[in-house]
Amino acid sequence: MARAIWSGYINFGLVSVPVGLFSATREHEVDFHQFQRGTSDRIRNKRVNERTGREVDYDKIVKGHDVGGGEYVIVEQEELADIAPGRSRSLEISTFVDLEEIDPIHFQKTYYLGPSDEENASSYGLLRDALAKTNRAGIATFVMRGKEYLASIRADGKVLKLHTMYFADEIRDPAEVGTLPAKVSQGKQLSMAVDLIEAMSGSWQPTEYKDSYTERVKKLVEDKREGKEIVYNEEEPEATSTTDLVSALRASVEAARSRRQDGAKKSPAKQTAAAKKTTTKKTTAAKKPAKRTAKKAAKKKAA
């Protein structure tokens, strides 16, 4: 069973729900150590006193804030813990909002929230089911590892998910990226760009996406271990010029539609569905003349 990286209480109104916080994701990057070039000597980071050059134990290190003029204010870890909201043990929900109202740029990292014990599991389930029924998320603040976080809490199936979020003043102004182009006027280029997006559209299937770079790094390490020659064939793409934009869009739309058609032909489920549809149409078409013949026979008999 996973180990909680934080434990505390979700507080909303006068209700407190004991919970544990668990990592919902894990990264699969290839780890590297540092070596001095041309040797097998490891490079290690040490905490060193810059005046004496001696290494300092972690428990003898304190934090200091630069206030200018070469002066620092020293702050102890216990002092930081004392001023933390709720003594670092409280997820204080201030309001409930629709998730659609939150710009995704605010989301930082996702965690799971689990009940701390079986005795209070019912209160956890009550909050989860109420959030699911109202389709809302609780906006809360809490302190973890010496930092205060803004967070949203929402229901997802049987579990509560917590998303840490950026505060408004942590999000940079998009104008900082430089001069942005004006709105594109309606024209052939825009129409073809829309067609390309439609041709490349599909449903979100997260399992279809793989970390190909990590796999290539692993292969690189394995090839070098075996003494194989490393050859790079890929070239960097070049920006499409304005004069070639229409032809590039047209070719892209045709290629995307062709891939979609090929995918539809290869899909057994779609072929089966198409076969059933054809069979139904043929059966229906075969029955119609029989009805008309029956009606004519009835009329003759009545005459």
PDB file of N, CA and C in Angstrom, residues 221-275:
ATOM      1  N   VAL A 221      21.663   4.150 -24.354  1.00  0.00           N
ATOM      2  CA  VAL A 221      22.519   3.605 -23.310  1.00  0.00           C
ATOM      3  C   VAL A 221      22.904   2.163 -23.628  1.00  0.00           C
ATOM      4  N   GLU A 222      21.924   1.365 -24.072  1.00  0.00           N
ATOM      5  CA  GLU A 222      22.173  -0.042 -24.373  1.00  0.00           C
ATOM      6  C   GLU A 222      23.123  -0.186 -25.566  1.00  0.00           C
ATOM      7  N   ASP A 223      22.926   0.652 -26.613  1.00  0.00           N
ATOM      8  CA  ASP A 223      23.798   0.584 -27.785  1.00  0.00           C
ATOM      9  C   ASP A 223      25.232   0.959 -27.429  1.00  0.00           C
ATOM     10  N   LYS A 224      25.386   1.967 -26.580  1.00  0.00           N
ATOM     11  CA  LYS A 224      26.734   2.377 -26.188  1.00  0.00           C
ATOM     12  C   LYS A 224      27.394   1.307 -25.317  1.00  0.00           C
ATOM     13  N   ARG A 225      26.578   0.634 -24.501  1.00  0.00           N
ATOM     14  CA  ARG A 225      27.124  -0.442 -23.667  1.00  0.00           C
ATOM     15  C   ARG A 225      27.642  -1.585 -24.528  1.00  0.00           C
ATOM     16  N   GLU A 226      26.948  -1.838 -25.633  1.00  0.00           N
ATOM     17  CA  GLU A 226      27.350  -2.918 -26.531  1.00  0.00           C
ATOM     18  C   GLU A 226      28.378  -2.472 -27.561  1.00  0.00           C
ATOM     19  N   GLY A 227      28.750  -1.190 -27.533  1.00  0.00           N
ATOM     20  CA  GLY A 227      29.770  -0.693 -28.449  1.00  0.00           C
ATOM     21  C   GLY A 227      29.277  -0.450 -29.849  1.00  0.00           C
ATOM     22  N   LYS A 228      27.957  -0.273 -30.033  1.00  0.00           N
ATOM     23  CA  LYS A 228      27.407  -0.045 -31.369  1.00  0.00           C
ATOM     24  C   LYS A 228      27.623   1.408 -31.800  1.00  0.00           C
ATOM     25  N   GLU A 229      27.653   1.609 -33.129  1.00  0.00           N
ATOM     26  CA  GLU A 229      27.817   2.944 -33.670  1.00  0.00           C
ATOM     27  C   GLU A 229      26.479   3.690 -33.583  1.00  0.00           C
ATOM     28  N   ILE A 230      26.529   4.925 -33.139  1.00  0.00           N
ATOM     29  CA  ILE A 230      25.315   5.728 -32.983  1.00  0.00           C
ATOM     30  C   ILE A 230      25.162   6.623 -34.206  1.00  0.00           C
ATOM     31  N   VAL A 231      24.027   6.495 -34.906  1.00  0.00           N
ATOM     32  CA  VAL A 231      23.766   7.272 -36.118  1.00  0.00           C
ATOM     33  C   VAL A 231      22.468   8.048 -35.937  1.00  0.00           C
ATOM     34  N   TYR A 232      22.517   9.334 -36.275  1.00  0.00           N
ATOM     35  CA  TYR A 232      21.335  10.178 -36.170  1.00  0.00           C
ATOM     36  C   TYR A 232      20.881  10.569 -37.577  1.00  0.00           C
ATOM     37  N   ASN A 233      19.624  10.299 -37.877  1.00  0.00           N
ATOM     38  CA  ASN A 233      19.104  10.566 -39.217  1.00  0.00           C
ATOM     39  C   ASN A 233      18.091  11.705 -39.263  1.00  0.00           C
ATOM     40  N   GLU A 234      17.483  12.028 -38.127  1.00  0.00           N
ATOM     41  CA  GLU A 234      16.413  13.016 -38.133  1.00  0.00           C
ATOM     42  C   GLU A 234      16.957  14.432 -38.326  1.00  0.00           C
ATOM     43  N   GLU A 235      16.224  15.238 -39.086  1.00  0.00           N
ATOM     44  CA  GLU A 235      16.574  16.632 -39.301  1.00  0.00           C
ATOM     45  C   GLU A 235      15.529  17.525 -38.641  1.00  0.00           C
ATOM     46  N   GLU A 236      15.968  18.690 -38.224  1.00  0.00           N
ATOM     47  CA  GLU A 236      15.031  19.622 -37.604  1.00  0.00           C
ATOM     48  C   GLU A 236      14.088  20.193 -38.662  1.00  0.00           C
ATOM     49  N   PRO A 237      12.803  20.354 -38.309  1.00  0.00           N
ATOM     50  CA  PRO A 237      11.857  20.913 -39.290  1.00  0.00           C
ATOM     51  C   PRO A 237      12.128  22.387 -39.551  1.00  0.00           C
ATOM     52  N   GLU A 238      11.726  22.844 -40.743  1.00  0.00           N
ATOM     53  CA  GLU A 238      11.861  24.253 -41.098  1.00  0.00           C
ATOM     54  C   GLU A 238      10.485  24.905 -41.086  1.00  0.00           C
ATOM     55  N   ALA A 239      10.442  26.180 -40.743  1.00  0.00           N
ATOM     56  CA  ALA A 239       9.178  26.905 -40.697  1.00  0.00           C
ATOM     57  C   ALA A 239       8.571  26.975 -42.092  1.00  0.00           C
ATOM     58  N   THR A 240       7.255  26.767 -42.171  1.00  0.00           N
ATOM     59  CA  THR A 240       6.552  26.842 -43.455  1.00  0.00           C
ATOM     60  C   THR A 240       6.386  28.293 -43.860  1.00  0.00           C
ATOM     61  N   SER A 241       6.818  28.627 -45.055  1.00  0.00           N
ATOM     62  CA  SER A 241       6.705  30.012 -45.534  1.00  0.00           C
ATOM     63  C   SER A 241       5.257  30.347 -45.853  1.00  0.00           C
ATOM     64  N   THR A 242       4.955  31.620 -45.862  1.00  0.00           N
ATOM     65  CA  THR A 242       3.587  32.070 -46.130  1.00  0.00           C
ATOM     66  C   THR A 242       3.122  31.656 -47.517  1.00  0.00           C
ATOM     67  N   THR A 243       4.030  31.659 -48.476  1.00  0.00           N
ATOM     68  CA  THR A 243       3.648  31.310 -49.857  1.00  0.00           C
ATOM     69  C   THR A 243       3.314  29.824 -49.995  1.00  0.00           C
ATOM     70  N   ASP A 244       3.915  28.983 -49.150  1.00  0.00           N
ATOM     71  CA  ASP A 244       3.673  27.537 -49.221  1.00  0.00           C
ATOM     72  C   ASP A 244       2.590  27.074 -48.252  1.00  0.00           C
ATOM     73  N   LEU A 245       1.994  27.998 -47.511  1.00  0.00           N
ATOM     74  CA  LEU A 245       1.068  27.619 -46.450  1.00  0.00           C
ATOM     75  C   LEU A 245      -0.167  26.907 -46.980  1.00  0.00           C
ATOM     76  N   VAL A 246      -0.766  27.436 -48.056  1.00  0.00           N
ATOM     77  CA  VAL A 246      -1.996  26.841 -48.601  1.00  0.00           C
ATOM     78  C   VAL A 246      -1.734  25.424 -49.102  1.00  0.00           C
ATOM     79  N   SER A 247      -0.653  25.235 -49.863  1.00  0.00           N
ATOM     80  CA  SER A 247      -0.352  23.906 -50.389  1.00  0.00           C
ATOM     81  C   SER A 247      -0.015  22.931 -49.263  1.00  0.00           C
ATOM     82  N   ALA A 248       0.653  23.419 -48.220  1.00  0.00           N
ATOM     83  CA  ALA A 248       0.972  22.555 -47.080  1.00  0.00           C
ATOM     84  C   ALA A 248      -0.292  22.148 -46.337  1.00  0.00           C
ATOM     85  N   LEU A 249      -1.221  23.082 -46.187  1.00  0.00           N
ATOM     86  CA  LEU A 249      -2.489  22.771 -45.525  1.00  0.00           C
ATOM     87  C   LEU A 249      -3.289  21.768 -46.342  1.00  0.00           C
ATOM     88  N   ARG A 250      -3.343  21.982 -47.668  1.00  0.00           N
ATOM     89  CA  ARG A 250      -4.108  21.082 -48.536  1.00  0.00           C
ATOM     90  C   ARG A 250      -3.545  19.658 -48.471  1.00  0.00           C
ATOM     91  N   ALA A 251      -2.238  19.538 -48.551  1.00  0.00           N
ATOM     92  CA  ALA A 251      -1.610  18.215 -48.474  1.00  0.00           C
ATOM     93  C   ALA A 251      -1.836  17.571 -47.109  1.00  0.00           C
ATOM     94  N   SER A 252      -1.825  18.373 -46.049  1.00  0.00           N
ATOM     95  CA  SER A 252      -2.036  17.848 -44.702  1.00  0.00           C
ATOM     96  C   SER A 252      -3.456  17.326 -44.530  1.00  0.00           C
ATOM     97  N   VAL A 253      -4.440  18.066 -45.076  1.00  0.00           N
ATOM     98  CA  VAL A 253      -5.841  17.637 -44.989  1.00  0.00           C
ATOM     99  C   VAL A 253      -6.032  16.315 -45.726  1.00  0.00           C
ATOM    100  N   GLU A 254      -5.479  16.213 -46.929  1.00  0.00           N
ATOM    101  CA  GLU A 254      -5.617  14.976 -47.705  1.00  0.00           C
ATOM    102  C   GLU A 254      -4.961  13.800 -47.003  1.00  0.00           C
ATOM    103  N   ALA A 255      -3.771  14.020 -46.409  1.00  0.00           N
ATOM    104  CA  ALA A 255      -3.079  12.943 -45.706  1.00  0.00           C
ATOM    105  C   ALA A 255      -3.852  12.500 -44.473  1.00  0.00           C
ATOM    106  N   ALA A 256      -4.422  13.481 -43.730  1.00  0.00           N
ATOM    107  CA  ALA A 256      -5.182  13.148 -42.529  1.00  0.00           C
ATOM    108  C   ALA A 256      -6.443  12.367 -42.869  1.00  0.00           C
ATOM    109  N   ARG A 257      -7.136  12.773 -43.931  1.00  0.00           N
ATOM    110  CA  ARG A 257      -8.346  12.053 -44.345  1.00  0.00           C
ATOM    111  C   ARG A 257      -8.004  10.652 -44.824  1.00  0.00           C
ATOM    112  N   SER A 258      -6.888  10.517 -45.524  1.00  0.00           N
ATOM    113  CA  SER A 258      -6.465   9.198 -45.996  1.00  0.00           C
ATOM    114  C   SER A 258      -6.152   8.268 -44.828  1.00  0.00           C
ATOM    115  N   ARG A 259      -5.468   8.798 -43.803  1.00  0.00           N
ATOM    116  CA  ARG A 259      -5.166   7.984 -42.625  1.00  0.00           C
ATOM    117  C   ARG A 259      -6.440   7.557 -41.908  1.00  0.00           C
ATOM    118  N   ARG A 260      -7.404   8.480 -41.843  1.00  0.00           N
ATOM    119  CA  ARG A 260      -8.667   8.139 -41.174  1.00  0.00           C
ATOM    120  C   ARG A 260      -9.405   7.049 -41.935  1.00  0.00           C
ATOM    121  N   GLN A 261      -9.421   7.140 -43.267  1.00  0.00           N
ATOM    122  CA  GLN A 261     -10.094   6.121 -44.076  1.00  0.00           C
ATOM    123  C   GLN A 261      -9.405   4.765 -43.938  1.00  0.00           C
ATOM    124  N   ASP A 262      -8.067   4.779 -43.932  1.00  0.00           N
ATOM    125  CA  ASP A 262      -7.324   3.527 -43.758  1.00  0.00           C
ATOM    126  C   ASP A 262      -7.603   2.914 -42.396  1.00  0.00           C
ATOM    127  N   GLY A 263      -7.710   3.777 -41.387  1.00  0.00           N
ATOM    128  CA  GLY A 263      -8.008   3.281 -40.049  1.00  0.00           C
ATOM    129  C   GLY A 263      -9.389   2.677 -39.960  1.00  0.00           C
ATOM    130  N   ALA A 264     -10.351   3.277 -40.687  1.00  0.00           N
ATOM    131  CA  ALA A 264     -11.712   2.746 -40.680  1.00  0.00           C
ATOM    132  C   ALA A 264     -11.783   1.390 -41.379  1.00  0.00           C
ATOM    133  N   LYS A 265     -10.978   1.220 -42.447  1.00  0.00           N
ATOM    134  CA  LYS A 265     -10.966  -0.058 -43.165  1.00  0.00           C
ATOM    135  C   LYS A 265     -10.355  -1.170 -42.327  1.00  0.00           C
ATOM    136  N   LYS A 266      -9.345  -0.813 -41.523  1.00  0.00           N
ATOM    137  CA  LYS A 266      -8.642  -1.818 -40.732  1.00  0.00           C
ATOM    138  C   LYS A 266      -9.395  -2.189 -39.460  1.00  0.00           C
ATOM    139  N   SER A 267     -10.361  -1.380 -39.055  1.00  0.00           N
ATOM    140  CA  SER A 267     -11.071  -1.625 -37.805  1.00  0.00           C
ATOM    141  C   SER A 267     -12.109  -2.724 -37.987  1.00  0.00           C
ATOM    142  N   PRO A 268     -11.947  -3.895 -37.350  1.00  0.00           N
ATOM    143  CA  PRO A 268     -12.918  -4.996 -37.485  1.00  0.00           C
ATOM    144  C   PRO A 268     -14.286  -4.621 -36.950  1.00  0.00           C
ATOM    145  N   ALA A 269     -14.305  -3.820 -35.882  1.00  0.00           N
ATOM    146  CA  ALA A 269     -15.581  -3.441 -35.277  1.00  0.00           C
ATOM    147  C   ALA A 269     -16.413  -2.627 -36.247  1.00  0.00           C
ATOM    148  N   LYS A 270     -15.733  -1.688 -36.960  1.00  0.00           N
ATOM    149  CA  LYS A 270     -16.445  -0.860 -37.911  1.00  0.00           C
ATOM    150  C   LYS A 270     -16.926  -1.685 -39.098  1.00  0.00           C
ATOM    151  N   GLN A 271     -16.097  -2.635 -39.533  1.00  0.00           N
ATOM    152  CA  GLN A 271     -16.497  -3.485 -40.650  1.00  0.00           C
ATOM    153  C   GLN A 271     -17.711  -4.329 -40.285  1.00  0.00           C
ATOM    154  N   THR A 272     -17.720  -4.864 -39.056  1.00  0.00           N
ATOM    155  CA  THR A 272     -18.850  -5.665 -38.596  1.00  0.00           C
ATOM    156  C   THR A 272     -20.114  -4.828 -38.537  1.00  0.00           C
ATOM    157  N   ALA A 273     -19.963  -3.581 -38.017  1.00  0.00           N
ATOM    158  CA  ALA A 273     -21.124  -2.697 -37.921  1.00  0.00           C
ATOM    159  C   ALA A 273     -21.661  -2.363 -39.306  1.00  0.00           C
ATOM    160  N   ALA A 274     -20.726  -2.118 -40.238  1.00  0.00           N
ATOM    161  CA  ALA A 274     -21.146  -1.813 -41.608  1.00  0.00           C
ATOM    162  C   ALA A 274     -21.846  -3.008 -42.246  1.00  0.00           C
ATOM    163  N   ALA A 275     -21.350  -4.204 -41.970  1.00  0.00           N
ATOM    164  CA  ALA A 275     -21.961  -5.413 -42.526  1.00  0.00           C
ATOM    165  C   ALA A 275     -23.366  -5.604 -41.985  1.00  0.00           C
TER     166      ALA A 275
END
